[in-house]
CSV table of C-alpha atoms in Angstrom, one decimal:
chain,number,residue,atom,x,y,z
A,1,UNK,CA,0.0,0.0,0.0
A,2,UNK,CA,1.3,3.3,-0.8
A,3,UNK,CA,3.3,4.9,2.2
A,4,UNK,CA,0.9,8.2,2.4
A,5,UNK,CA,-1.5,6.0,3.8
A,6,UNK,CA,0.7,5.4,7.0
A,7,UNK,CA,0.0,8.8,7.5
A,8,UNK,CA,-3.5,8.9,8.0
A,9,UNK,CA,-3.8,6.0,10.2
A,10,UNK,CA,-3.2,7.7,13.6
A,11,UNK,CA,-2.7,5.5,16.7
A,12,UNK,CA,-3.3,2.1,14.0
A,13,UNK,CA,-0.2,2.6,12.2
A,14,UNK,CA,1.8,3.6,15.3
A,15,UNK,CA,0.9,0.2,16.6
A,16,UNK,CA,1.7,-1.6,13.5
A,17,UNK,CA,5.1,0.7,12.8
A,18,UNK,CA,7.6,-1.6,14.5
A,19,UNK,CA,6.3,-4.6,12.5
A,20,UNK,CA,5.8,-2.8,8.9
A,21,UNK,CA,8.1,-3.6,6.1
A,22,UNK,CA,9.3,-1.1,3.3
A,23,UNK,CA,10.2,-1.4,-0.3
A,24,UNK,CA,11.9,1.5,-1.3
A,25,UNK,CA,13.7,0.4,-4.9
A,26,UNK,CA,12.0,-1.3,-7.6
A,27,UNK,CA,13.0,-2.0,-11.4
A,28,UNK,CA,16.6,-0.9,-9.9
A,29,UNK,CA,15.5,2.6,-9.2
A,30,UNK,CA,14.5,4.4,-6.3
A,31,UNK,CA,10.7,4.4,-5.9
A,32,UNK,CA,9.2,8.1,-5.4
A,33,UNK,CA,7.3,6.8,-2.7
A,34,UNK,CA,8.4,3.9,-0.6
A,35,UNK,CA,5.6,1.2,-0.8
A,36,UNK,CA,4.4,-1.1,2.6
A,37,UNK,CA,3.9,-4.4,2.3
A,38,UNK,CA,0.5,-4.7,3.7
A,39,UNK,CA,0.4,-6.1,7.5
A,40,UNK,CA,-3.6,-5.6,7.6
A,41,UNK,CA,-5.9,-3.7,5.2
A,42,UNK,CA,-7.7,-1.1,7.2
A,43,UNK,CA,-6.0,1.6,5.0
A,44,UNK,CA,-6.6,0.3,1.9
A,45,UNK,CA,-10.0,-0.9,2.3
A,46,UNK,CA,-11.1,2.6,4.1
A,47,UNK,CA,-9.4,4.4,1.2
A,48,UNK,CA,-11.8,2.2,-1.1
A,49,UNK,CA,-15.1,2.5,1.5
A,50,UNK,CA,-14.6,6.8,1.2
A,51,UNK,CA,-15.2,6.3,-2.3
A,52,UNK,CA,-17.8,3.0,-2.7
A,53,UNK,CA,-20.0,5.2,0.0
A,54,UNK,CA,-22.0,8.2,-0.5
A,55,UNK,CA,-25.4,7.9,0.9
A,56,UNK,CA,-27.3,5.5,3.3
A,57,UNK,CA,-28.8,3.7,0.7
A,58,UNK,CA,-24.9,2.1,0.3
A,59,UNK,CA,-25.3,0.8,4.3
A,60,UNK,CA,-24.5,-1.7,5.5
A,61,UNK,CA,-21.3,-2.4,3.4
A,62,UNK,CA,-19.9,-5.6,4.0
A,63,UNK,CA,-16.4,-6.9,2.5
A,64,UNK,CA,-14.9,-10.3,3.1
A,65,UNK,CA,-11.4,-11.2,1.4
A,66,UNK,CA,-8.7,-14.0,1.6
A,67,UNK,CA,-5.5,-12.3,1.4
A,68,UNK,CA,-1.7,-12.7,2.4
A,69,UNK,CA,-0.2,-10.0,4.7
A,70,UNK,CA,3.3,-9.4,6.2
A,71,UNK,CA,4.5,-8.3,9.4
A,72,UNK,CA,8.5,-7.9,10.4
A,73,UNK,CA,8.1,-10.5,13.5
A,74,UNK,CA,11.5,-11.0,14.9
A,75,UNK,CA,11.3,-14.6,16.2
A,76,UNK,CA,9.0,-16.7,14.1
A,77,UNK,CA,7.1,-19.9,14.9
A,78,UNK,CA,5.6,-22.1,12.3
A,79,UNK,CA,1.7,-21.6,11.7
A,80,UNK,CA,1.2,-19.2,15.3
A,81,UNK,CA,3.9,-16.7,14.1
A,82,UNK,CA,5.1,-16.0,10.6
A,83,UNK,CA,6.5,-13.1,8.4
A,84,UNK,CA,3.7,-13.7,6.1
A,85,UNK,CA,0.7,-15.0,6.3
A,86,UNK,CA,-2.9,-16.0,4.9
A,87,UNK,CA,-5.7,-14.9,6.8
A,88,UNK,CA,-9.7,-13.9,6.0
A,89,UNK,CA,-10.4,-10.7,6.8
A,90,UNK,CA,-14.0,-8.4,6.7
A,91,UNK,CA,-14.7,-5.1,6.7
A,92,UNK,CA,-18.1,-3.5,7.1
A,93,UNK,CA,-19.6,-0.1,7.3
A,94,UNK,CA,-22.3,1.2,9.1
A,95,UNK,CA,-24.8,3.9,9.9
A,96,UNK,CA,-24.9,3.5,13.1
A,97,UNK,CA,-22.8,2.9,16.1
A,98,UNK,CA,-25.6,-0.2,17.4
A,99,UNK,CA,-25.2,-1.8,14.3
A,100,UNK,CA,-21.1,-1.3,14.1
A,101,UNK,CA,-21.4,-3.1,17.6
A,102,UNK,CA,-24.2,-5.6,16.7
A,103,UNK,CA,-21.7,-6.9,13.9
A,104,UNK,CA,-18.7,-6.9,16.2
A,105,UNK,CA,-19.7,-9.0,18.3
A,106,UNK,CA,-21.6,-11.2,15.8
A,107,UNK,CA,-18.6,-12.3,14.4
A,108,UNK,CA,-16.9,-13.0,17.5
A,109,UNK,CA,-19.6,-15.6,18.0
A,110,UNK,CA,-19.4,-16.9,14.4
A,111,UNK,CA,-15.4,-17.6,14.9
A,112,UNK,CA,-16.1,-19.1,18.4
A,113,UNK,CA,-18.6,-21.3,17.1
A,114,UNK,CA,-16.3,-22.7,14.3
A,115,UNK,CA,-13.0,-23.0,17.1
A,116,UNK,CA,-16.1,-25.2,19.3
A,117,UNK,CA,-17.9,-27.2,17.1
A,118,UNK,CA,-16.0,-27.4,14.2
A,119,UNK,CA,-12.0,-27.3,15.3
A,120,UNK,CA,-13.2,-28.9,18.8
A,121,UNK,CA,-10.9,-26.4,20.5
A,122,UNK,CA,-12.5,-24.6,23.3
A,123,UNK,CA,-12.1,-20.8,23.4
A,124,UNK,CA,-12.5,-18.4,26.4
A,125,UNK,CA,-14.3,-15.3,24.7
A,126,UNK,CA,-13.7,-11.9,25.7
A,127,UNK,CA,-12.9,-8.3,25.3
A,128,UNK,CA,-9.2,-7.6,25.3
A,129,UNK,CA,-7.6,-4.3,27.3
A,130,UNK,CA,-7.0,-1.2,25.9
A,131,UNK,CA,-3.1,-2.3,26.5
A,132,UNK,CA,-3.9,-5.4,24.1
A,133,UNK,CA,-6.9,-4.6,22.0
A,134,UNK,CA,-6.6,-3.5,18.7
A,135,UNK,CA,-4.6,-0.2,17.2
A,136,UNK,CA,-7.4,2.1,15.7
A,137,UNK,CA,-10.0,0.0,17.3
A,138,UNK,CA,-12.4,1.2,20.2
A,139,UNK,CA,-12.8,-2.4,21.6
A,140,UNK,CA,-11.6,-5.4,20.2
A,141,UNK,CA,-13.1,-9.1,21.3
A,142,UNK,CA,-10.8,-12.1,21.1
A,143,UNK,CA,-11.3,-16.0,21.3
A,144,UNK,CA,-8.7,-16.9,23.2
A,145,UNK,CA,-7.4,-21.1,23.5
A,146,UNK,CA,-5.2,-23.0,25.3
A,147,UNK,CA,-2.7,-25.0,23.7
A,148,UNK,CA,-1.6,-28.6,25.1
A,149,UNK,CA,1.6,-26.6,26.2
A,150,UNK,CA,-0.8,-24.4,28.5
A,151,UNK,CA,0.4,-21.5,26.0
A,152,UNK,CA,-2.5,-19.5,25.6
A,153,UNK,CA,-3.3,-18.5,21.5
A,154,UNK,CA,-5.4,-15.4,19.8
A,155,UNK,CA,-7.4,-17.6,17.6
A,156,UNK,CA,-9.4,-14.9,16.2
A,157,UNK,CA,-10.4,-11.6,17.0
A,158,UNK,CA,-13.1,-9.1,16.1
A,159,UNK,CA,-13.3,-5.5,16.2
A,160,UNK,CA,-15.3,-2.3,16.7
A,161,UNK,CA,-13.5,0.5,14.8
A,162,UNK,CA,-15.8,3.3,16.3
A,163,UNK,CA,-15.5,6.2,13.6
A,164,UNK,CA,-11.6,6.5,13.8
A,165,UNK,CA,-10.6,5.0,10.3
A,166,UNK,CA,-14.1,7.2,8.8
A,167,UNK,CA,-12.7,10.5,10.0
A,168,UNK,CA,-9.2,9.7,9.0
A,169,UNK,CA,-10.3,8.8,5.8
A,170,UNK,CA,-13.2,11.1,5.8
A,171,UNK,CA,-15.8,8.1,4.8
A,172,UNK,CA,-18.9,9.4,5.0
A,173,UNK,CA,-22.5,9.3,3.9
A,174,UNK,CA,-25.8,10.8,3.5
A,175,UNK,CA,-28.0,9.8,6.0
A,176,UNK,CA,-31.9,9.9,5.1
A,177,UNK,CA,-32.1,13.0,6.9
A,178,UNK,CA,-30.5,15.0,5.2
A,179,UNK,CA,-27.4,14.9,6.8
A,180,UNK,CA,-23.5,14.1,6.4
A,181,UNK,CA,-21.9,11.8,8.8
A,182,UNK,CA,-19.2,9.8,8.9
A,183,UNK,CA,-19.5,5.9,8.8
A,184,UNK,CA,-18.8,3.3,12.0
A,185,UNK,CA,-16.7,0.2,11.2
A,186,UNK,CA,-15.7,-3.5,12.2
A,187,UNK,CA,-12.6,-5.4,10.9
A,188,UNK,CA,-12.3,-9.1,12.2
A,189,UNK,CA,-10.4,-12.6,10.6
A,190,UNK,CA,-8.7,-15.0,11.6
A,191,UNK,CA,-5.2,-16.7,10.0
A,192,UNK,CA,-3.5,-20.0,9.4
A,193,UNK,CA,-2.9,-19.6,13.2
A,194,UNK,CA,-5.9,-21.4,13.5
A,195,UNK,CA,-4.3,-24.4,12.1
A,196,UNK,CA,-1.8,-24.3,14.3
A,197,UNK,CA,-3.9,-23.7,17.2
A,198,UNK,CA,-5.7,-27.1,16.0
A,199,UNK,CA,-2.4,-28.9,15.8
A,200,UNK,CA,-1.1,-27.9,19.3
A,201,UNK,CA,-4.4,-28.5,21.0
A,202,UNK,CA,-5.2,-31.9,19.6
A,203,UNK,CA,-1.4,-33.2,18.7
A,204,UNK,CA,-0.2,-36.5,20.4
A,205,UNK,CA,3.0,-38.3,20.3
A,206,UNK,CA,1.7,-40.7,16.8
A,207,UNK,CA,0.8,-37.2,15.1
A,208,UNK,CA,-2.2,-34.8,14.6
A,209,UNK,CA,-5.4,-36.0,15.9
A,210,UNK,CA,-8.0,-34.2,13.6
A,211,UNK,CA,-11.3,-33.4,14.7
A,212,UNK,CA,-14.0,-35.1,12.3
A,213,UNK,CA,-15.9,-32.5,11.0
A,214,UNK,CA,-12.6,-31.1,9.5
A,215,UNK,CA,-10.9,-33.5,8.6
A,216,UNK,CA,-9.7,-34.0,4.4
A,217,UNK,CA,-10.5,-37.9,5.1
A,218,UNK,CA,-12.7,-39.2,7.8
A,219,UNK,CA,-12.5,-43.0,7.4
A,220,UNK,CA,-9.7,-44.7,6.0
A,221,UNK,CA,-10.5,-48.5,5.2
A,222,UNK,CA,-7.2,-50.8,5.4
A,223,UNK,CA,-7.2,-54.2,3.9
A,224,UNK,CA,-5.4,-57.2,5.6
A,225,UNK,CA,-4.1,-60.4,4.1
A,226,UNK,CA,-1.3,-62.4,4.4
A,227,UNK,CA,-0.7,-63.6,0.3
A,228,UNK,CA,-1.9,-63.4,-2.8
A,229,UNK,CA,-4.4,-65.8,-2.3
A,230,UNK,CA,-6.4,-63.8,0.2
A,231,UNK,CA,-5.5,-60.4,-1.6
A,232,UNK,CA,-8.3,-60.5,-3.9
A,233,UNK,CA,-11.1,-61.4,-2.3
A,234,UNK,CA,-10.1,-59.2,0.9
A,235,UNK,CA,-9.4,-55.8,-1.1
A,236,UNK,CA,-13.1,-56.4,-3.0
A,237,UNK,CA,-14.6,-56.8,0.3
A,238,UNK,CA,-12.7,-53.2,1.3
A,239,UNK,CA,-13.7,-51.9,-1.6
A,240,UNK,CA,-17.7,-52.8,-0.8
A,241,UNK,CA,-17.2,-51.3,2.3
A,242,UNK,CA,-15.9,-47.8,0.7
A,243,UNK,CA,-18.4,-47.6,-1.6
A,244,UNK,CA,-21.1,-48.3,0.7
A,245,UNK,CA,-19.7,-45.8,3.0
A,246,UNK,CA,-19.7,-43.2,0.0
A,247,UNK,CA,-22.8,-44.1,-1.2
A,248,UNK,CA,-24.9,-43.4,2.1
A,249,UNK,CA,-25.7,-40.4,1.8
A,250,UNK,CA,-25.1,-36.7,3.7
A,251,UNK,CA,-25.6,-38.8,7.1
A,252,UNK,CA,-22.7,-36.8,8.9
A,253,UNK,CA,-23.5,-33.0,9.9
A,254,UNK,CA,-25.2,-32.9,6.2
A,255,UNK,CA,-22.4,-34.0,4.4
A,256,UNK,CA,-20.8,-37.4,2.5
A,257,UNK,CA,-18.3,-39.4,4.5
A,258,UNK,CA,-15.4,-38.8,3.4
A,259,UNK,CA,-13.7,-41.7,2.8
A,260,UNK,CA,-10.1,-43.4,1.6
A,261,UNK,CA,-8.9,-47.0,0.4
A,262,UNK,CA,-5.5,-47.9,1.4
A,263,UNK,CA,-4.8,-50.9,-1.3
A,264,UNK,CA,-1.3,-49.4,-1.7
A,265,UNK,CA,0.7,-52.9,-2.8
A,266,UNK,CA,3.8,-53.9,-0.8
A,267,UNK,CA,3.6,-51.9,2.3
A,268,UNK,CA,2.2,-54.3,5.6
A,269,UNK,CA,-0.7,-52.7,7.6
A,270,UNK,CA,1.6,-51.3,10.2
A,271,UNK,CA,3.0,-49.1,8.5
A,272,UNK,CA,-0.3,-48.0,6.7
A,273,UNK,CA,-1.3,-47.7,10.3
A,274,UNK,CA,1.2,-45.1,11.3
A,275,UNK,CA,0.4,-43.6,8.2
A,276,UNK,CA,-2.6,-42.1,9.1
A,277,UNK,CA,-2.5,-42.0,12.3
A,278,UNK,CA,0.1,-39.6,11.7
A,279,UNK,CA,-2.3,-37.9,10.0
A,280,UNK,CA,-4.9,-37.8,12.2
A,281,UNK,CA,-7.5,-39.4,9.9
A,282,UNK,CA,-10.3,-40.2,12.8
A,283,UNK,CA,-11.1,-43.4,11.9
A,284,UNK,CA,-9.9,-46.6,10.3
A,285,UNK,CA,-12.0,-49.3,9.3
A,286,UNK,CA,-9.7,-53.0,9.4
A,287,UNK,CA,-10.5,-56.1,7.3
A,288,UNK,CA,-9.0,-59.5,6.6
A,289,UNK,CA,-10.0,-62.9,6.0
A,290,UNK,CA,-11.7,-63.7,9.2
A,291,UNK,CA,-13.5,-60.3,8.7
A,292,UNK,CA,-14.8,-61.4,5.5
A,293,UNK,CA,-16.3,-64.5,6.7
A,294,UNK,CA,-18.3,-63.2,9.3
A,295,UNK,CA,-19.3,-60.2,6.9
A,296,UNK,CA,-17.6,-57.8,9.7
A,297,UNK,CA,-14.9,-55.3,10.1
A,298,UNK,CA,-13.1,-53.5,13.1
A,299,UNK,CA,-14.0,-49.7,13.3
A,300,UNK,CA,-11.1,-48.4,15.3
A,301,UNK,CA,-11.2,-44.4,16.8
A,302,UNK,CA,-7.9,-42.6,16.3
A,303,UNK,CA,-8.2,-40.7,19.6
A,304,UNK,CA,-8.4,-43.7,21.7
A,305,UNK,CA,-5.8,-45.9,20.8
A,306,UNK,CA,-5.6,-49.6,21.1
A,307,UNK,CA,-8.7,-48.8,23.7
A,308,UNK,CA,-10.4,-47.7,20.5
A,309,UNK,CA,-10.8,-50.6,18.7
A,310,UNK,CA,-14.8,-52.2,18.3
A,311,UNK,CA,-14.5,-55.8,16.5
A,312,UNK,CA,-17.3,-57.3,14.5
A,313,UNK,CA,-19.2,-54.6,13.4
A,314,UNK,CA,-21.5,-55.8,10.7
A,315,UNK,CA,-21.1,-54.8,7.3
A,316,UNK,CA,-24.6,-54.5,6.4
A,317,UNK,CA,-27.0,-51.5,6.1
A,318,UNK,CA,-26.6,-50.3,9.6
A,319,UNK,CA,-22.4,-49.7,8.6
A,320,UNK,CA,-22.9,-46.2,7.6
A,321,UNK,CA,-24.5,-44.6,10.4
A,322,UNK,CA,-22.8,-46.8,13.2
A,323,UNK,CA,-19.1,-45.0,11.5
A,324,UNK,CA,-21.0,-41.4,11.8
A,325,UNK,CA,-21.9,-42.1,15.3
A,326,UNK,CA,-18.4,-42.9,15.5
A,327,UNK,CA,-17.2,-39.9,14.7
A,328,UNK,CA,-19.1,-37.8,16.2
A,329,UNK,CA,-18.0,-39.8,19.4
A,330,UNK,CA,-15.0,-38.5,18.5
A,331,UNK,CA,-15.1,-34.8,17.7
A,332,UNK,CA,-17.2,-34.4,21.2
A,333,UNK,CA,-14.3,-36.4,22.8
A,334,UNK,CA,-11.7,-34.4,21.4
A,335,UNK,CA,-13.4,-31.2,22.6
A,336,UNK,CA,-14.2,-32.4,26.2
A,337,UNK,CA,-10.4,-33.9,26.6
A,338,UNK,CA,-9.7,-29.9,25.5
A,339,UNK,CA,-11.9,-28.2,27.8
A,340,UNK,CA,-11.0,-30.6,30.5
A,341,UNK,CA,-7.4,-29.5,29.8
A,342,UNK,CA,-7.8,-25.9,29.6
A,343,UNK,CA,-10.2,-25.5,32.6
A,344,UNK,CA,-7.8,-27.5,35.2
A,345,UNK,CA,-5.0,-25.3,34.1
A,346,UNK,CA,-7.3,-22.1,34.8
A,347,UNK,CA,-6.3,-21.0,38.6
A,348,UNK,CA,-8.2,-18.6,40.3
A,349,UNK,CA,-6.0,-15.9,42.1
A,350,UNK,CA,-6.5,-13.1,44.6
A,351,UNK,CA,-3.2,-11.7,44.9
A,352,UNK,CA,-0.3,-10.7,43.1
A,353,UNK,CA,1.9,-13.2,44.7
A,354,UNK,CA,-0.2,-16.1,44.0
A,355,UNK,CA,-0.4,-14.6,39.9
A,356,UNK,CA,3.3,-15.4,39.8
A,357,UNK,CA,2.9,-18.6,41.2
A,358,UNK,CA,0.4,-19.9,38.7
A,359,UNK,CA,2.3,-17.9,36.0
A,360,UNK,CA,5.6,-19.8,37.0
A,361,UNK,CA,3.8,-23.0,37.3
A,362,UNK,CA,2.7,-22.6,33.3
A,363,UNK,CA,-0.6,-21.6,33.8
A,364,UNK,CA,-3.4,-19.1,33.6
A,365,UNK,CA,-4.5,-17.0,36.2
A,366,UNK,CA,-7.9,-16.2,36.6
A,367,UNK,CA,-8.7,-12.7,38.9
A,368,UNK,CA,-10.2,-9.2,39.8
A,369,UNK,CA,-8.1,-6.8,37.7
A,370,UNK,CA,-8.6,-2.9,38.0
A,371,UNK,CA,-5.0,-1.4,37.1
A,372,UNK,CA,-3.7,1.1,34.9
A,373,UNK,CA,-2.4,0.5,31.6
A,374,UNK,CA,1.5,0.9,32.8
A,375,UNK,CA,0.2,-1.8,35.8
A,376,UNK,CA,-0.6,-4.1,33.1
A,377,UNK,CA,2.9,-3.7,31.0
A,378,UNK,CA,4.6,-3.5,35.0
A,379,UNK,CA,3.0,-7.3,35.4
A,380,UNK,CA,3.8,-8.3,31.7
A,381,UNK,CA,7.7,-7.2,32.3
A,382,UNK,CA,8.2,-9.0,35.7
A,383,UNK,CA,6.4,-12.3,34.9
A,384,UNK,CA,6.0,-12.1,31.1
A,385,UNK,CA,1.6,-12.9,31.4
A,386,UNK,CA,-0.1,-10.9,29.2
A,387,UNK,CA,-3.8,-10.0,29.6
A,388,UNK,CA,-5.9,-12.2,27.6
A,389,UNK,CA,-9.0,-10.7,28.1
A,390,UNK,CA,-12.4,-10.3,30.1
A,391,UNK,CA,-14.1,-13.2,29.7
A,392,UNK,CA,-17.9,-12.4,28.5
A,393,UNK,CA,-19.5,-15.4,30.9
A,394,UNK,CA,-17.3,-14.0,34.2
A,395,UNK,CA,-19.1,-13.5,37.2
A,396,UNK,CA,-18.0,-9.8,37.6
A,397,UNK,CA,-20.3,-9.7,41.0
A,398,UNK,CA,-17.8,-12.1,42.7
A,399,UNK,CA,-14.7,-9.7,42.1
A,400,UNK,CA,-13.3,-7.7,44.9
A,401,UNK,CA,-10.6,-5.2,44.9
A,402,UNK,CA,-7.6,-5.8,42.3
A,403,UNK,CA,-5.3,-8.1,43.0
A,404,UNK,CA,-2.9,-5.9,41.9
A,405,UNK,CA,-4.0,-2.3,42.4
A,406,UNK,CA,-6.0,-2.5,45.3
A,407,UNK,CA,-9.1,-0.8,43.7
A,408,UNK,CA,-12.3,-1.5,43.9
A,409,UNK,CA,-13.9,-1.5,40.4
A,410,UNK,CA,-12.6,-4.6,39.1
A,411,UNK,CA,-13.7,-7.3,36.5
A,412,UNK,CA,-12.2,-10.5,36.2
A,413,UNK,CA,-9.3,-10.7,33.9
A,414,UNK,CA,-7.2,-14.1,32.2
A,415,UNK,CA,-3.6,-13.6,32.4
């Protein structure tokens, strides 16, 4: 984006500036103006909204795009932390500072949603501080989750841009009225982080353990035979199975099973195994030559191991939904074990002290917080917690004075 813009971005680009990136030559010549490599798109997208809008009859303007975006971080980590980066990202216009908010938050509880039901990775939502929220942004909201490390991770975040990018920019509109006024706005994505974040809080020692209603292949069906002889019939038998599977119909969350025949020649079923276990495929169906006889299979669960393993299961009519009861077994599993996880490694504190303890001890602290910005970068220096956020389902009647502070109009706050 061009470098002008930098200058109408106010308190946005002075959070961005340590991680912005400039190109100043190009075609071996000194550029008249250096260029940014785009680490988020408010500028551009409000440069576009102060000329898309004119009148009220243009409201609500909504924009989402996929797009890549860079950022100078200085110590990288694959998937949470990157250079570059794809991410989704929507922008939206208003007319009013109720629907700005509406949308804000609407959002929030679509990228929760997703990280719950669909990633099986339970999020704390919240509103981050003004130390953490947002630059340019009058509030910003956060899912935050907790990896299997006890690392806590911004899945997503959502915010509510108030009029600050509108009056930079100078978008406005004619209301019905009569009347100029200047636009209120919401930005919100989320990156590949989130595949990270799926990987870190599902991960086990064989691999990734993906939760079924996102993984590429659901069921994988392996066949088993010793020679020849047994190949044959044993690989047409796994190949009924698939294409029952296949054929049943949208029976899991309204969708086909997705489905995968290992008949790869010359490798033995332990290492097919490993294979996709490694790659968290949530289910493999087993079948040899006893199998085929008694017109069965084994339906083993990837998250449960050798525990996971139900012989005999018919191969009949009843195949298809007993495997989509199977994995859905499994994705609730996965999200419990998570939860379970992240809530025993959630300690409730009511003094500064015991906040270093829990801290120290790799884990999140859970208490009244009612300090000062400088407080909150004090805390972040000595013990290296950042605020996560005020959770939205906190029990703000139970806090008492700060921890930290000592006042008395506190909320509870994650560190």
């Amino acid at each position: 984006t061009p470098y002008f813009f930098t200058t109408r971005g106010g308190s946005h680009i002075e959070g961005f500036s340590p991680e912005l990136a400039l190109v100043t030559h190009g075609g071996g010549k000194e550029l008249e103006e250096p260029l940014v490599v785009r680490p988020t798109s408010e500028t551009i997208v409000n440069h576009m909204f102060s000329q898309w809008i004119q009148s009220y009859r243009d409201l609500p303007l909504l924009v989402n795009q996929w797009a890549n975006v860079h950022r100078w971080e200085m110590r990288t980590r694959p998937f949470v932390r990157t250079l570059e980066f794809l991410w989704q990202e929507g922008h939206t216009a208003h007319a009013t500072k109720e629907e700005a908010q509406e949308e804000a938050m609407k959002m929030i509880g679509v990228y929760a949603e997703f990280a719950e039901n669909v990633a099986g990775m339970p999020v704390v939502v919240g509103r981050k501080s003004r130390v953490e929220r947002f630059a340019g942004a009058d509030d910003t909201y956060t899912i935050e989750a907790m990896m299997g490390d006890g690392r806590a991770l911004q899945a997503g975040t959502s915010h509510d841009l108030g009029q600050n990018f509108a009056r930079a920019f100078d978008t406005t509109f004619l209301a019905a009225s009569g009347e100029s006024a200047h636009v209120w706005q919401t930005s919100w994505g989320v990156s590949t982080r989130m595949v990270g974040g799926i990987i870190m809080t599902h991960g086990d020692d064989k691999g990734l353990r993906l939760p079924p209603r996102m993984a590429p292949i659901q069921v994988v069906v392996v066949p088993i035979y010793k020679g020849d002889d047994e190949r044959e019939a044993v690989e047409a038998y796994a190949r009924d199975i698939t294409d029952r599977l296949k054929g049943a119909g949208s029976i899991f969350h309204d969708a086909p099973l997705r489905v995968e025949l290992d008949d790869r020649e010359a490798l033995r079923p332990g290492f097919k195994f490993n294979h996709w276990e490694l790659r968290g495929v949530p289910i493999r169906i087993e079948v040899g030559p006893k199998d085929l006889e008694k017109g069965a299979c084994v339906v083993a669960r990837r998250d449960q191991g050798k525990e996971g393993k139900q012989f005999g299961v018919m191969v009949d009519d009843s195949l298809p939904g007993i495997v989509a009861e199977r994995l859905q077994e499994v994705q609730d599993s996965l999200l419990a074990a998570a939860r379970e996880f992240r809530d025993g490694n959630i300690v409730d504190v009511s003094t500064y002290d015991e906040l270093k303890e829990v801290v120290e001890a790799g884990k999140w602290a859970r208490g009244p917080w009612a300090g000062s910005d400088e407080e909150e970068k004090q805390i972040k220096d000595e013990t290296g917690a950042t605020l996560r956020c005020f959770p939205f389902d906190a029990d703000n009647s139970s806090a008492k004075s700060c921890f930290y502070s000592g006042r008395d109009d506190a909320e509870i706050a994650i560190f």
